[in-house]
């Protein structure tokens, strides 16, 4: 019984989903959204599409036929509701294999080419997870190679792994912060690896309430910006203090994102919980910045 | 107080006809408000002192006091450290000055408060955010006037050579023009304002009497003027001279002279007079590539600067470079993070994790033993005989 099973009651559905494709019954996630997504592959894996669609059918039958509480809780899981395609795929509706598109697109939904043509690149993701057990930090620092612990300086173990290249802060309460990943999925994978390290050190670590807390992106508009002008016209959102910092701090209200805008045209966006907020914020600021492209 | 010590049950026997008092924490009834008013009094006093020292108009004091009151009543400032609360008064005065376009720099306020600039900066940014204050950018023109007020070269003194003394109005006027030029050529955006003013003041002073002053360095100038020389001023000076040299290359009758950083100073007056045209000829728009214009040499003879300026359609000397901020003209080589590869994008977060991969991060029993020993040695080296250090510490 894998440690992740504790919060994920349905065993049979997992076997259906993973058995045919991944062959890794041990690696079970706790929140159902990722299990949901797994049967919809990348478009490139055409040969697997047929198999997975069949698996999808079976899963659909399980969901439809089941009357247990656990199933209904899965159906009401908000992550499923966010991706209606997952539950609506029925064998009757389509003739043959329908085009399977990835549920979690890597690029923004609104095609960037319609507006700025520039897509901000994610630079850092900060996430938290609850390992739900008390940890002996001194013990962890002794027995793990990749850990550093200076209680006088900071009350947490600083652990690093090479792939995905990230850093984790592990607290004695069992709470953990994971930083440095370049995507939400990489952050999740990294957090799982840290949890496994802690497990292998003998602690009954779980993987509860994984949450992306902050996302940082950056891009370049490719023209210099008159920050003095921008702070004049957008005073209520901007803070430009060259005595303190060379960039202009723009606090966007919708979405609630903070942008650092530099004279070179480089922009940093932070404060997002979802990557769509970063894309949306950039598309909002781009026309404003273009207005300051000095025509000399 | 009696309220805190009398248990509820006894209330009825002690005061049967009056409503029972409820127990309330001291801080909620008395303590908090007392502390707040003490902080507020201190904050107001600080504002008043600063306004007096800076000789600010009375209306400034009223505004700053109202900001202090609002700030201290705001939940995010309730519990900040006393150190930070001390700075609140200064921050409120600073904000008030900026809102009235009174050119007060953070450096000045920090030195008056004996405050660390980082701490002041953090209090200021919080204040701006929490009270949603809009603070206009520092007016450079006003800063020039205020900053030059502190320069000591406008009156004769024993330690200042006579040819170094200059008319204040002339210096102020020319410094303003040079600062404007700096602003137009991207030398100001994102940079500390005071070093730009210092460099501009130096150039302006030098150019008013180059014969005697060219030999004087920026450092000596600041020393004589009894003004601080901020480190970036040297770089700003270098950048200004580069711009001036490019502009000079567009004046046909100056090209003959083969000007350099020193000699161009002699012609700053002319360059400033025709700066609009010269900037247009010397620099192409930001988005254009560097162009090499077809040669059409200016027909003017030396002396008729006006002729040269109006004559040239396309400058022949030198390539036009785009007018860009220095950080784009001389980009520092930085490690560019590669765009996510296809394999990066395919990560789902649910990949299987092999035991081997995790085990690489765990110490083996031998290693743990050795590490423990090394730790013990490091912790108390004096208590162990030296041979121990040699064996266990790798």
XYZ file of C-alpha atoms in Angstrom:
690
model
C 0.000 0.000 0.000
C 1.677 3.190 -1.117
C 1.654 6.144 1.256
C -0.355 8.173 -1.180
C -3.272 5.799 -0.974
C -4.378 7.188 2.325
C -6.257 10.084 0.789
C -7.160 8.406 -2.436
C -9.657 5.623 -1.834
C -10.422 4.336 -5.313
C -8.072 1.529 -6.193
C -9.742 -0.018 -9.178
C -9.941 3.089 -11.304
C -6.251 3.654 -10.868
C -5.429 0.197 -12.078
C -7.480 0.819 -15.161
C -5.790 4.099 -15.843
C -2.260 3.180 -15.003
C -2.112 -0.530 -15.507
C -2.199 -0.482 -19.261
C -0.032 2.481 -19.812
C 2.352 3.302 -17.039
C 2.791 0.059 -15.168
C 3.485 1.913 -11.970
C 0.835 1.072 -9.448
C 2.991 2.499 -6.649
C 2.979 6.057 -7.890
C -0.470 7.261 -7.065
C -1.392 10.902 -6.732
C -3.699 12.109 -4.042
C -5.771 14.574 -5.932
C -7.907 13.208 -8.662
C -7.354 15.974 -11.197
C -4.015 14.626 -12.303
C -5.331 11.095 -12.541
C -8.056 12.470 -14.726
C -5.663 14.115 -17.099
C -3.439 11.126 -17.481
C -5.653 9.243 -19.855
C -5.592 12.103 -22.323
C -2.148 11.952 -23.841
C -0.155 14.303 -25.966
C -1.382 14.510 -29.540
C 1.907 13.053 -30.744
C 1.323 9.629 -29.241
C -1.129 8.561 -31.883
C -0.544 4.860 -31.412
C -1.498 5.038 -27.769
C -4.559 7.145 -28.431
C -6.726 4.162 -29.271
C -5.804 2.258 -26.101
C -6.246 5.256 -23.912
C -9.582 6.100 -25.364
C -10.704 2.628 -24.494
C -9.417 3.108 -21.000
C -11.264 6.366 -20.910
C -14.452 4.522 -21.747
C -13.929 2.163 -18.904
C -13.264 5.006 -16.560
C -16.396 6.750 -17.714
C -18.382 3.586 -17.036
C -16.900 3.363 -13.559
C -17.857 6.948 -12.838
C -21.317 6.565 -14.255
C -22.088 3.214 -12.702
C -20.657 3.809 -9.271
C -22.867 4.894 -6.440
C -20.363 4.991 -3.641
C -19.587 8.188 -1.774
C -16.022 8.127 -2.925
C -17.048 8.265 -6.532
C -19.413 11.120 -6.048
C -16.740 13.038 -4.264
C -14.511 12.521 -7.252
C -17.208 13.789 -9.559
C -17.618 16.917 -7.550
C -13.901 17.529 -7.407
C -13.603 21.010 -8.814
C -10.678 20.102 -10.980
C -12.854 17.777 -12.995
C -15.487 20.429 -13.402
C -12.803 22.695 -14.728
C -12.073 20.247 -17.494
C -15.484 19.166 -18.732
C -14.016 17.224 -21.631
C -12.758 14.580 -19.255
C -16.171 13.409 -18.175
C -18.092 14.181 -21.284
C -16.230 11.902 -23.642
C -18.692 9.155 -24.353
C -18.292 6.321 -26.798
C -21.656 7.051 -28.429
C -21.024 10.685 -29.135
C -18.146 10.132 -31.499
C -17.557 7.677 -34.255
C -14.125 6.240 -33.816
C -11.210 7.940 -32.150
C -11.863 11.628 -31.512
C -9.028 14.113 -31.653
C -7.510 14.106 -28.197
C -6.195 17.458 -27.168
C -4.127 17.947 -24.055
C -6.220 19.274 -21.217
C -3.447 21.349 -19.743
C -2.096 23.450 -22.617
C 1.476 24.646 -22.277
C 0.763 27.818 -24.247
C -1.919 30.369 -23.470
C -5.435 29.617 -24.646
C -5.821 32.939 -26.464
C -3.313 32.730 -29.296
C -0.550 35.181 -28.522
C -0.091 36.047 -32.145
C -3.360 37.963 -32.127
C -1.999 40.470 -29.676
C 1.593 40.965 -28.644
C 3.140 37.898 -30.198
C 5.258 37.597 -27.064
C 4.762 34.843 -24.541
C 6.186 35.381 -21.054
C 8.475 32.579 -19.967
C 7.968 31.074 -16.545
C 11.083 31.444 -14.431
C 10.126 30.301 -10.967
C 7.309 28.444 -9.279
C 6.811 28.358 -5.508
C 4.627 25.628 -4.124
C 3.783 24.193 -0.729
C 2.764 20.765 0.416
C 1.977 19.166 3.754
C 3.898 16.008 4.521
C 1.595 15.617 7.543
C 4.060 14.219 10.033
C 6.487 15.677 12.520
C 10.051 15.651 11.273
C 13.356 15.416 13.072
C 15.349 17.970 11.105
C 18.667 17.130 12.730
C 18.176 13.522 11.766
C 17.286 14.438 8.197
C 20.359 16.650 7.870
C 22.551 13.850 9.158
C 21.213 11.175 6.876
C 20.554 13.080 3.658
C 23.396 14.211 1.405
C 21.505 17.057 -0.154
C 20.382 18.718 3.058
C 21.674 21.691 4.970
C 20.497 22.693 8.426
C 21.617 25.674 10.512
C 19.000 26.052 13.258
C 20.603 29.251 14.484
C 20.149 30.823 11.082
C 16.865 29.298 9.934
C 14.492 26.790 11.435
C 14.214 24.507 8.413
C 16.242 22.003 6.435
C 17.269 23.292 3.008
C 17.249 20.405 0.578
C 18.100 20.391 -3.129
C 17.645 17.952 -5.967
C 19.151 18.026 -9.412
C 16.142 17.235 -11.534
C 13.973 19.238 -11.631
C 16.547 21.697 -10.352
C 14.834 23.000 -7.236
C 15.246 23.819 -3.553
C 12.957 22.797 -0.718
C 12.505 24.189 2.766
C 11.388 21.438 5.074
C 10.010 22.360 8.471
C 9.717 20.221 11.581
C 5.932 20.558 11.401
C 6.003 18.563 8.179
C 5.226 21.528 5.973
C 7.391 22.018 2.946
C 8.048 24.807 0.436
C 9.409 23.967 -3.010
C 11.044 26.681 -5.136
C 12.910 26.992 -8.413
C 10.823 24.918 -10.792
C 10.018 26.268 -14.246
C 6.499 24.858 -14.503
C 3.649 23.751 -12.282
C 4.169 20.130 -13.259
C 7.897 20.300 -12.558
C 7.139 21.835 -9.172
C 4.792 19.001 -8.384
C 7.276 16.381 -9.527
C 10.039 17.970 -7.485
C 7.847 18.187 -4.389
C 7.013 14.503 -4.770
C 10.705 13.660 -4.962
C 11.452 15.569 -1.767
C 8.567 13.769 -0.092
C 10.055 10.461 -1.228
C 13.443 11.383 0.188
C 11.805 12.121 3.533
C 9.882 8.838 3.288
C 13.032 6.887 2.571
C 14.556 8.427 5.650
C 11.878 6.616 7.596
C 9.194 9.244 8.139
C 5.532 8.505 7.312
C 5.342 11.413 4.897
C 2.179 12.011 2.937
C 1.526 14.462 0.101
C -1.375 16.635 1.150
C -2.710 19.945 -0.122
C -0.130 20.535 -2.806
C -0.642 24.120 -3.913
C 1.066 26.514 -6.237
C 1.595 29.665 -4.198
C 3.412 31.942 -6.623
C 4.517 31.994 -10.229
C 7.111 34.320 -11.750
C 7.444 34.988 -15.460
C 9.522 37.300 -17.598
C 9.730 38.584 -21.156
C 11.098 41.345 -23.345
C 8.997 43.813 -25.331
C 12.086 44.639 -27.436
C 11.940 48.409 -27.148
C 13.092 50.865 -24.435
C 10.425 52.332 -22.140
C 10.108 55.858 -20.728
C 9.397 54.908 -17.125
C 9.012 58.575 -16.127
C 6.156 58.871 -18.584
C 4.494 55.659 -17.469
C 4.494 56.690 -13.818
C 2.812 59.965 -14.795
C -0.051 58.434 -16.726
C -0.577 55.407 -14.486
C 0.224 56.947 -11.130
C -2.372 54.994 -9.181
C -0.800 51.682 -10.161
C 2.861 52.628 -10.463
C 5.766 53.181 -8.134
C 8.931 54.431 -9.804
C 11.734 55.372 -7.415
C 15.079 55.364 -9.210
C 16.699 56.201 -5.882
C 15.610 52.781 -4.651
C 15.268 50.526 -7.654
C 15.844 50.990 -11.389
C 12.535 49.433 -12.395
C 8.970 50.622 -12.200
C 6.700 48.558 -9.912
C 3.259 48.250 -11.480
C 0.520 46.757 -9.299
C -2.118 45.508 -11.697
C -5.575 45.054 -10.198
C -7.042 42.566 -12.614
C -5.451 40.135 -12.619
C -3.749 40.834 -9.292
C -0.196 40.710 -10.565
C 2.875 42.816 -9.798
C 4.990 43.749 -12.797
C 8.548 45.063 -12.708
C 9.126 47.125 -15.808
C 12.627 48.176 -16.804
C 13.965 50.818 -19.181
C 15.432 48.049 -21.363
C 11.946 46.754 -22.131
C 12.291 43.689 -19.973
C 9.295 42.857 -17.822
C 9.021 40.573 -14.806
C 5.565 39.388 -13.717
C 4.929 37.879 -10.298
C 2.184 37.060 -7.839
C 0.289 34.621 -10.020
C -1.365 31.480 -8.770
C -2.043 30.308 -12.325
C -0.073 30.851 -15.487
C -3.079 32.355 -17.259
C -2.795 35.323 -14.890
C 0.742 35.970 -16.108
C -0.314 35.843 -19.758
C -3.352 38.006 -19.099
C -1.312 40.574 -17.195
C 1.222 40.829 -19.975
C -1.423 41.220 -22.657
C -2.919 44.044 -20.585
C 0.364 45.879 -20.091
C 1.698 45.472 -23.616
C -0.529 48.087 -25.294
C 0.237 50.482 -22.430
C 3.968 50.005 -22.904
C 3.687 50.358 -26.651
C 2.259 53.792 -25.993
C 5.597 54.725 -24.495
C 7.680 53.463 -27.363
C 9.435 56.712 -28.099
C 9.168 57.740 -31.734
C 12.220 59.865 -32.314
C -8.607 46.651 37.949
C -11.497 45.256 39.875
C -13.164 44.275 36.624
C -10.440 41.815 35.810
C -10.299 40.144 39.188
C -13.908 39.810 40.300
C -15.369 36.530 39.002
C -18.644 36.828 37.198
C -20.535 34.882 39.822
C -19.876 37.445 42.520
C -21.163 40.315 40.463
C -24.698 39.851 41.610
C -23.863 40.002 45.280
C -21.549 42.982 44.928
C -23.767 45.086 42.698
C -27.176 43.446 42.404
C -28.986 46.255 40.663
C -26.412 47.291 38.102
C -25.599 45.339 34.913
C -22.714 42.939 35.283
C -19.382 44.113 33.951
C -17.858 41.882 31.317
C -14.229 40.966 31.467
C -12.164 42.795 28.941
C -8.468 42.512 28.195
C -6.389 45.454 29.335
C -4.959 46.025 25.879
C -8.420 46.349 24.386
C -9.733 48.799 26.918
C -6.768 50.959 27.732
C -3.346 49.654 26.761
C -3.574 49.667 22.984
C -4.951 53.158 22.672
C -2.373 54.502 25.088
C 0.452 53.023 23.077
C -1.037 54.293 19.876
C -1.340 57.829 21.095
C 2.261 57.772 22.334
C 3.444 56.610 18.910
C 1.282 59.175 17.268
C 2.654 61.959 19.441
C 6.179 60.894 18.610
C 5.343 60.686 14.914
C 3.790 64.138 14.872
C 6.719 65.639 16.726
C 9.124 64.085 14.236
C 7.136 65.547 11.337
C 7.192 68.984 12.920
C 10.936 68.837 13.524
C 11.652 67.747 9.972
C 9.451 70.456 8.487
C 11.279 73.034 10.565
C 14.745 71.805 9.593
C 13.825 71.610 5.911
C 12.023 74.965 6.090
C 8.906 73.581 4.463
C 5.667 75.520 4.011
C 3.122 75.053 6.850
C 0.635 73.242 4.654
C 3.196 70.454 4.243
C 3.189 69.823 7.971
C -0.601 69.455 8.060
C -0.580 66.957 5.192
C 2.292 64.945 6.640
C 0.638 64.779 10.062
C -2.588 63.479 8.526
C -0.588 60.780 6.734
C 1.086 59.776 9.990
C -2.301 59.486 11.683
C -3.704 57.370 8.876
C -0.627 55.181 8.795
C -0.508 54.456 12.520
C -4.172 53.567 12.540
C -3.726 51.205 9.620
C -3.535 47.555 10.734
C -0.333 46.874 8.857
C 1.524 49.540 10.803
C 0.113 48.757 14.223
C 2.579 46.081 15.016
C 5.695 47.044 13.116
C 8.884 47.496 15.075
C 9.522 50.759 16.870
C 12.481 51.257 14.580
C 10.139 51.292 11.618
C 7.589 53.489 13.369
C 10.353 56.038 13.953
C 10.767 56.317 10.206
C 7.077 56.742 9.458
C 7.177 60.447 10.238
C 10.060 60.916 7.828
C 8.311 58.891 5.148
C 5.176 61.007 5.456
C 7.191 64.206 5.104
C 8.971 62.740 2.099
C 5.702 61.771 0.409
C 4.216 65.210 1.100
C 7.227 66.933 -0.436
C 7.059 64.806 -3.535
C 3.362 65.423 -3.953
C 4.079 69.154 -3.921
C 7.010 68.711 -6.296
C 9.388 69.774 -3.554
C 12.636 68.075 -4.571
C 13.602 66.187 -1.460
C 15.722 63.102 -2.006
C 15.576 59.961 0.053
C 19.241 60.388 0.773
C 18.586 63.691 2.484
C 15.752 62.372 4.639
C 17.744 59.293 5.609
C 20.686 61.358 6.732
C 18.394 63.607 8.765
C 16.827 60.589 10.435
C 20.110 58.673 10.733
C 18.240 55.870 9.029
C 19.461 52.957 6.961
C 18.251 53.498 3.432
C 16.995 49.907 3.033
C 14.808 50.230 6.116
C 13.524 53.602 5.019
C 12.824 52.205 1.565
C 10.781 49.319 2.929
C 8.721 51.580 5.221
C 8.196 54.019 2.357
C 7.048 51.341 -0.086
C 4.664 49.865 2.514
C 3.262 53.294 3.264
C 2.722 53.990 -0.415
C 0.999 50.649 -0.915
C -1.170 50.529 2.236
C -2.413 54.110 2.114
C -2.661 53.909 -1.698
C -0.748 57.117 -2.120
C 0.192 58.258 -5.565
C 3.617 59.792 -5.446
C 4.758 61.716 -8.526
C 8.262 61.156 -9.814
C 11.040 63.385 -8.582
C 11.291 66.540 -10.678
C 14.832 66.739 -11.973
C 14.577 70.417 -12.807
C 13.737 71.237 -9.205
C 16.430 68.864 -7.980
C 19.050 70.739 -9.994
C 18.137 74.015 -8.311
C 18.083 72.538 -4.825
C 21.221 70.488 -5.245
C 23.260 73.345 -6.676
C 22.280 75.447 -3.694
C 24.676 73.404 -1.625
C 27.623 73.919 -3.979
C 30.278 76.266 -2.715
C 31.657 77.636 -5.964
C 29.525 80.710 -6.359
C 31.336 82.957 -3.949
C 34.958 83.807 -3.507
C 36.751 82.055 -0.685
C 40.322 81.622 0.428
C 40.643 77.986 -0.658
C 38.982 78.439 -4.079
C 41.183 79.664 -6.970
C 39.678 82.848 -8.399
C 39.067 81.441 -11.892
C 37.007 78.657 -10.369
C 34.335 80.881 -8.964
C 31.321 81.069 -11.242
C 27.983 82.825 -11.537
C 25.309 80.664 -9.974
C 22.507 81.428 -12.434
C 24.722 80.538 -15.383
C 25.709 77.234 -13.855
C 22.117 76.393 -12.927
C 20.817 77.213 -16.410
C 23.470 75.184 -18.207
C 23.198 72.268 -15.762
C 19.449 72.149 -16.433
C 20.095 71.923 -20.158
C 22.635 69.153 -19.729
C 20.300 67.214 -17.426
C 17.538 67.587 -20.018
C 19.916 66.294 -22.656
C 20.758 63.354 -20.418
C 17.067 62.656 -19.983
C 16.444 62.736 -23.733
C 19.307 60.353 -24.398
C 18.173 57.705 -21.910
C 20.861 58.421 -19.341
C 18.372 59.227 -16.572
C 15.699 56.521 -16.648
C 16.290 53.935 -13.941
C 19.354 55.718 -12.545
C 20.003 57.542 -9.284
C 19.191 61.206 -9.940
C 21.827 62.970 -7.831
C 24.954 61.608 -9.595
C 23.522 62.832 -12.914
C 23.079 66.317 -11.494
C 26.601 66.256 -10.071
C 28.139 65.206 -13.392
C 26.048 67.753 -15.294
C 27.001 70.528 -12.875
C 30.668 69.686 -13.330
C 30.436 69.781 -17.136
C 28.444 72.963 -17.082
C 30.922 74.680 -14.754
C 33.905 73.484 -16.791
C 32.433 74.601 -20.090
C 31.805 78.146 -18.867
C 35.566 78.748 -18.569
C 37.337 75.783 -20.136
C 40.739 77.409 -20.379
C 41.362 77.364 -16.652
C 39.054 74.546 -15.622
C 39.723 71.696 -18.068
C 42.558 70.462 -15.905
C 40.292 70.126 -12.862
C 38.953 66.651 -12.223
C 35.461 65.748 -11.082
C 36.816 64.668 -7.709
C 38.601 67.941 -7.142
C 35.558 69.884 -8.285
C 33.366 68.163 -5.692
C 35.965 68.680 -2.998
C 36.158 72.387 -3.724
C 32.407 72.700 -3.899
C 32.120 70.837 -0.563
C 29.764 68.358 -2.091
C 29.743 64.547 -1.935
C 30.984 62.734 -5.000
C 28.603 59.818 -5.505
C 30.318 56.863 -7.225
C 28.005 56.667 -10.268
C 28.829 60.286 -11.160
C 32.012 59.186 -12.983
C 30.019 56.848 -15.208
C 27.356 59.470 -15.861
C 30.098 61.912 -16.845
C 31.586 59.383 -19.261
C 28.170 58.710 -20.811
C 27.423 62.435 -21.167
C 30.735 63.041 -22.892
C 30.046 60.202 -25.333
C 26.710 61.739 -26.246
C 28.307 65.164 -26.660
C 31.034 63.742 -28.876
C 28.454 62.084 -31.124
C 26.590 65.336 -31.363
C 29.811 67.189 -32.129
C 30.476 64.821 -35.013
C 27.376 66.265 -36.676
C 28.696 69.818 -36.663
C 30.799 70.013 -39.806
C 33.052 72.764 -38.539
C 33.829 70.760 -35.363
C 34.788 67.597 -37.190
C 38.021 69.269 -38.226
C 39.103 69.516 -34.628
C 39.074 65.783 -33.913
C 37.545 66.353 -30.554
C 38.058 64.111 -27.591
C 36.518 63.908 -24.157
C 38.449 66.882 -22.896
C 38.270 69.214 -25.855
C 34.576 68.706 -26.545
C 33.876 70.530 -23.281
C 34.923 73.774 -24.928
C 32.022 73.493 -27.336
C 29.275 72.431 -24.970
C 27.620 75.835 -25.350
C 27.174 75.377 -29.105
C 26.175 71.776 -28.798
C 23.472 72.627 -26.286
C 22.222 75.467 -28.423
C 21.614 73.138 -31.377
C 20.891 70.009 -29.432
C 17.522 69.192 -30.994
C 18.934 69.078 -34.497
C 22.154 67.406 -33.458
C 20.366 64.625 -31.626
C 18.256 63.942 -34.670
C 21.269 63.752 -36.945
C 23.480 61.815 -34.580
C 20.974 59.179 -33.615
C 18.447 57.329 -35.653
C 15.126 56.154 -34.194
C 15.400 53.234 -31.761
C 13.919 50.661 -34.064
C 16.094 51.451 -37.063
C 19.322 49.668 -37.713
C 22.553 51.621 -37.713
C 22.683 53.404 -41.000
C 25.575 54.718 -42.911
C 24.169 57.773 -44.623
C 25.441 58.786 -48.021
C 28.071 61.456 -47.623
C 26.875 65.006 -48.181
C 29.470 67.066 -46.445
C 28.285 70.245 -44.820
C 29.280 73.347 -46.776
C 29.730 75.722 -43.907
C 33.021 77.304 -42.975
C 34.223 77.298 -39.400
C 32.532 80.037 -37.471
C 29.217 79.995 -39.193
C 27.705 77.418 -36.984
C 24.234 78.339 -38.143
C 25.097 77.553 -41.744
C 26.475 74.159 -40.864
C 23.482 73.311 -38.799
C 20.922 74.164 -41.465
C 22.962 72.980 -44.406
C 23.405 69.314 -43.724
C 20.628 66.994 -44.793
C 22.359 63.775 -44.124
C 25.424 63.750 -41.881
C 28.403 62.061 -43.375
C 30.572 61.665 -40.361
C 30.189 58.413 -38.558
C 27.379 55.924 -38.504
C 24.164 56.888 -36.829
C 23.553 54.626 -33.932
C 20.158 54.037 -32.425
C 19.305 56.189 -29.441
C 19.020 53.584 -26.735
C 19.547 53.288 -22.983
C 23.143 52.330 -22.163
C 22.023 48.946 -20.859
C 20.845 48.072 -24.361
C 23.839 49.612 -26.148
C 26.319 47.717 -23.964
C 24.432 44.686 -22.816
C 26.198 42.783 -20.078
C 26.590 39.157 -21.062
C 24.018 37.225 -19.092
C 23.182 33.588 -18.969
C 19.954 33.377 -20.887
C 17.713 30.675 -19.528
C 16.845 28.526 -22.507
C 13.205 28.369 -23.493
C 11.571 25.204 -22.189
C 12.353 22.304 -24.493
C 9.769 19.869 -25.759
C 10.751 17.343 -23.078
C 10.384 19.997 -20.374
C 6.889 20.806 -21.564
C 5.894 17.154 -21.511
C 6.409 16.862 -17.756
C 3.112 15.977 -16.103
C 4.248 16.018 -12.500
C 3.043 12.442 -12.067
C 6.063 10.709 -13.519
C 7.266 7.623 -11.720
C 10.174 8.214 -9.349
C 12.717 5.441 -9.214
C 14.195 4.295 -5.944
C 17.647 4.711 -7.382
C 17.090 8.353 -8.051
C 16.027 8.990 -4.473
C 18.718 6.832 -2.939
C 21.445 8.929 -4.529
C 20.488 11.615 -2.052
C 20.796 9.412 1.016
C 23.917 8.740 3.010
C 25.044 5.179 3.540
C 25.751 3.929 7.080
C 29.538 4.330 6.630
C 29.073 7.853 5.423
C 26.808 8.699 8.344
C 29.409 7.400 10.773
C 32.145 9.428 9.139
C 29.969 12.527 9.016
C 29.105 12.195 12.717
C 32.756 11.935 13.589
C 33.640 14.927 11.460
C 30.894 16.942 13.084
C 32.190 16.083 16.537
C 35.713 17.102 15.552
C 34.543 20.361 14.072
C 32.419 21.156 17.103
C 35.121 20.742 19.732
C 38.537 20.572 18.099
C 40.403 21.572 21.255
C 39.075 18.704 23.350
C 40.313 16.012 20.965
C 43.902 15.090 20.293
C 45.207 16.244 16.912
C 45.632 12.743 15.418
C 41.830 12.477 15.442
C 41.531 15.427 13.097
C 43.890 13.813 10.650
C 42.003 10.520 10.480
C 38.364 11.499 10.440
C 38.275 14.837 8.727
C 38.495 14.186 5.032
